[in-house]
Coordinates of C-alpha atoms and ligand atoms in Angstrom, one line a residue:
X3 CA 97.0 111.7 93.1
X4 CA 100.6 110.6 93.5
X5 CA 100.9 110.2 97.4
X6 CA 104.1 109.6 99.1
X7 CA 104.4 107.7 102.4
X8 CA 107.0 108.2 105.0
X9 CA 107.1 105.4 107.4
X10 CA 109.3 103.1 109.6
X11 CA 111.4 100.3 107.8
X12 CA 110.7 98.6 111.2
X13 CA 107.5 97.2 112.0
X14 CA 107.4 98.8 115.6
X15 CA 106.2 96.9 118.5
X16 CA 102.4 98.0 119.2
X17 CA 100.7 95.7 116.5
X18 CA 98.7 99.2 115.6
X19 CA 101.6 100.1 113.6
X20 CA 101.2 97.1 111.5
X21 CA 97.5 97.3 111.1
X22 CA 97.6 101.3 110.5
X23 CA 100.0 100.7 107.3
X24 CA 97.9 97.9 106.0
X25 CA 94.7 100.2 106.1
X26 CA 96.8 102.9 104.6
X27 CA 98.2 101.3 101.2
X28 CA 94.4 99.5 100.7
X29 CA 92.9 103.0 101.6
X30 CA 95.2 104.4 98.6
X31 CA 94.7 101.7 96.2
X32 CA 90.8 102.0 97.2
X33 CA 90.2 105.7 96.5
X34 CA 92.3 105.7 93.1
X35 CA 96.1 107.3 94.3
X36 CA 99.5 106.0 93.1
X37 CA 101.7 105.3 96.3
X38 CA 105.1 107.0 96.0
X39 CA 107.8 105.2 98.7
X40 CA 111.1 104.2 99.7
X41 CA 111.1 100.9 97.2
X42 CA 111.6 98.2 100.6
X43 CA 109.9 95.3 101.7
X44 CA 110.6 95.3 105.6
X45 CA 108.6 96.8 108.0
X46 CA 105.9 99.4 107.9
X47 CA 107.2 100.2 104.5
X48 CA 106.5 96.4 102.9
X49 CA 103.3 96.1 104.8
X50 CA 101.9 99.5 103.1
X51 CA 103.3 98.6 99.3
X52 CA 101.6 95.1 99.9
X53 CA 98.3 96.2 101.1
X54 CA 98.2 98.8 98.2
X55 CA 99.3 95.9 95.4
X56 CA 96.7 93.3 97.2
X57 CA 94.0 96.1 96.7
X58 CA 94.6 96.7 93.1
X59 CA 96.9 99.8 93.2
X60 CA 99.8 101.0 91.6
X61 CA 103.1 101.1 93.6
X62 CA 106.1 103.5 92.9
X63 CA 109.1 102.5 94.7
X64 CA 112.7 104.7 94.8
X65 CA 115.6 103.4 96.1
X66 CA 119.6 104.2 96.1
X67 CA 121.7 101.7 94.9
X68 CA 123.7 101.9 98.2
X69 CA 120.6 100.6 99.9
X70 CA 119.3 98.2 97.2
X71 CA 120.9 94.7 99.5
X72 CA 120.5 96.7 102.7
X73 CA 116.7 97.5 102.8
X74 CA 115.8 94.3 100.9
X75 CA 114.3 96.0 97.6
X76 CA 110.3 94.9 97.0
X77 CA 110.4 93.0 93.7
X78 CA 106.5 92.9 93.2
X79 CA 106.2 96.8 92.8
X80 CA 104.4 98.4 89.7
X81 CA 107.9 100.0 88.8
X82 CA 111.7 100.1 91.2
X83 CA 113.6 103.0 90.4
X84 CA 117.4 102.6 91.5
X85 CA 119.1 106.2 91.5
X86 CA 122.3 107.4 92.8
X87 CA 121.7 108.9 96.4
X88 CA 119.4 109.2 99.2
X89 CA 119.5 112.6 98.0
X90 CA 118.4 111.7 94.5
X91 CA 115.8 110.1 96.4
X92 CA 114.2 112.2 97.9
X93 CA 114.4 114.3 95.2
X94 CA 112.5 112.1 93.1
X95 CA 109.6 110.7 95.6
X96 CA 109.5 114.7 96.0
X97 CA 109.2 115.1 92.0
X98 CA 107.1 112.1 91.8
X99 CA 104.1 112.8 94.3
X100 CA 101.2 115.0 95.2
X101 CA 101.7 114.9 98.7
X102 CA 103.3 113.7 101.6
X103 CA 102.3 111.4 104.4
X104 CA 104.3 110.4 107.4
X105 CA 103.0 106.8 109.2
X106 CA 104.9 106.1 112.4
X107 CA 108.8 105.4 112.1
X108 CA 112.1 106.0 112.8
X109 CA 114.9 109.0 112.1
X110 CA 114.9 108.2 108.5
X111 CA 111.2 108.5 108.6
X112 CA 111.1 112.0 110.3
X113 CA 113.9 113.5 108.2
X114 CA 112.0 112.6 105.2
X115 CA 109.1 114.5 106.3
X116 CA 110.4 117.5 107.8
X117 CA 112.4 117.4 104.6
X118 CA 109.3 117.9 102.9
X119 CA 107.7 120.2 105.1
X120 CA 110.5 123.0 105.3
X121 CA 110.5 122.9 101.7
X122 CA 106.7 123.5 101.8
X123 CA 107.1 126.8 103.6
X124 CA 110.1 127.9 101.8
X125 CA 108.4 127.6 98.7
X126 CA 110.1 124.8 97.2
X127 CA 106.8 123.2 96.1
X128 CA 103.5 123.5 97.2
X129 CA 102.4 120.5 98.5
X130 CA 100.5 119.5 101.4
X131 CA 102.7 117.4 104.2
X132 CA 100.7 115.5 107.0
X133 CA 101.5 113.2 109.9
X134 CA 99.4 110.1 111.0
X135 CA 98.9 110.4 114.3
X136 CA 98.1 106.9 115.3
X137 CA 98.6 106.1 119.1
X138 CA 99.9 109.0 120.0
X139 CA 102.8 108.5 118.5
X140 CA 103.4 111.7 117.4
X141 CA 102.0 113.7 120.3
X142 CA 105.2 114.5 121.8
X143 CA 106.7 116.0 118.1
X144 CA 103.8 118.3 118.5
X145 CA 104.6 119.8 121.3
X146 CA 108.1 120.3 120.2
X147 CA 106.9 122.0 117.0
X148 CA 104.8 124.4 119.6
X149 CA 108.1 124.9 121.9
X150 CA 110.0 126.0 118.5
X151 CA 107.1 128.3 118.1
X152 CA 107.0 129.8 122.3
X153 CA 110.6 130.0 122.2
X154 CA 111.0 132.4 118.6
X155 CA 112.4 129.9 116.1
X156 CA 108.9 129.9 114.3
X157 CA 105.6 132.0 113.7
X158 CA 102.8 130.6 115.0
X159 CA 100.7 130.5 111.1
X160 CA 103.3 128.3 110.2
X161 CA 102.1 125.4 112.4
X162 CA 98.9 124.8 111.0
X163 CA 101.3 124.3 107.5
X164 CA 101.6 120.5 108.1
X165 CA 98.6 118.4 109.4
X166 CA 98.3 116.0 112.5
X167 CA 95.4 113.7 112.1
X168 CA 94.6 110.5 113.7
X169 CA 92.7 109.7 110.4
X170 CA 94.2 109.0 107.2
X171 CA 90.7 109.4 105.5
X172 CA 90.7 113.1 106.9
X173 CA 94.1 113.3 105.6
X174 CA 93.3 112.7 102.0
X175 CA 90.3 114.9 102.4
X176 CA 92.3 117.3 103.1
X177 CA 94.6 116.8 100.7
X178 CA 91.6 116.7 97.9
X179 CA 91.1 120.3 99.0
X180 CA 94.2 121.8 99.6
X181 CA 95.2 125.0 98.5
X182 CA 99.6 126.1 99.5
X183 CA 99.7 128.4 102.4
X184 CA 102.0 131.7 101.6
X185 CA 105.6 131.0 101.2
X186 CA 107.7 132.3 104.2
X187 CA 109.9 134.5 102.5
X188 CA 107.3 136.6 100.6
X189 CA 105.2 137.9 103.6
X190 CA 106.5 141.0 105.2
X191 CA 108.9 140.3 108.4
X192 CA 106.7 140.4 111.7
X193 CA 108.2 142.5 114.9
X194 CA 108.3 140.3 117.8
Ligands
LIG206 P1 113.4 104.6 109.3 O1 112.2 105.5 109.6 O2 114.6 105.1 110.0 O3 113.1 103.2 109.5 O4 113.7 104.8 107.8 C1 112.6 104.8 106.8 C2 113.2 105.1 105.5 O5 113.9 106.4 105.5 C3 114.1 104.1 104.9 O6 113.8 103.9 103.6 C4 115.4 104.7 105.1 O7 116.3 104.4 104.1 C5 115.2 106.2 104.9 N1 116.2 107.0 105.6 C6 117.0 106.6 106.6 N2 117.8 107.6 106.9 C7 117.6 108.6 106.0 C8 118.1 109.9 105.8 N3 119.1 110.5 106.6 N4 117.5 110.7 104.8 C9 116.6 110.2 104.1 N5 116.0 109.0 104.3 C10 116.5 108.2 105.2

């Protein structure tokens, strides 16, 4: 599979960070997947196109032009591709991959994935969209995605749509098995 990983361009400052992206891109390479990123070389972003290249794997990187001096391009990637946009982007990580993957990071890192996910339940593709969960990190987004839920801006099915593990092998388990929950649109309105 073509996986995508969403992760900071930062390294963070709890050395797990660090040490969860390395395990990540060798785990990928490992296990046979392509990884599908941003295209940089700082941060967690680097560390997991490293790790994958050091363990043999292939590395797809996508960066906009606008970005290409900015986020230091990684020049040792399987294949670069420079597009237009961060729109075009995202676009094309989206085309390119199998699923989707968020490690730890910062805005551009959670728009990417939610990006991803609300086009999973809309029925844009049909691909499954996880979060690493390492250090809690991501503890306090869950229980704003169960407030959005309590408070009527989501049904409660829809939650279990993206995965929180603390485990990226249960992640790619899960992703092995996968089958696309039901779009939103096409089940009957509910009555609150
Ligand atoms: P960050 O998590 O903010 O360090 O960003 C991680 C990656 O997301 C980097 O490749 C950023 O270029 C990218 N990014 C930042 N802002 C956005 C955005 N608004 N939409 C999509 N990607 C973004």
């Amino acid at each position: 599979m073509n996986i995508c990983i969403f992760c900071g361009s930062s390294a963070g400052v709890n050395p797990v960070y660090a040490e969860t992206a390395v395990s990540m891109g060798t785990l990928l390479a490992e296990r046979g997947h392509t990884l599908v990123y941003g295209g940089g070389r700082t941060g967690l972003m680097g560390l997991v196109a490293d790790s994958a290249l050091k363990a043999g794997g292939q590395v797809l990187g996508v960066m906009p032009r606008a970005l290409v001096q900015k986020e230091i391009q990684h020049t040792g990637l399987t294949r670069l591709e420079i597009v237009d946009s961060m729109h075009e982007r995202k676009l094309k990580m989206a085309d390119l991959s199998d699923g989707f993957i968020a490690l730890p990071g910062g805005m551009g890192t959670l728009e990417e994935i939610f990006e991803q996910w609300t086009w999973l339940m809309l029925g844009i593709h049909r691909k499954p969209c996880a979060f690493l969960n390492v250090n809690g990190y991501y503890d306090d987004l869950k229980n704003m995605i169960a407030r959005v839920v309590t408070d009527g801006f989501m049904q409660a099915h829809h939650v279990d749509t993206v995965l929180f593990d603390t485990r990226a092998e249960a992640i790619l388990d899960h992703f092995a098995a996968y089958s696309p929950p039901p779009i939103k649109w096409s089940e009957p309105a509910k009555p609150r």
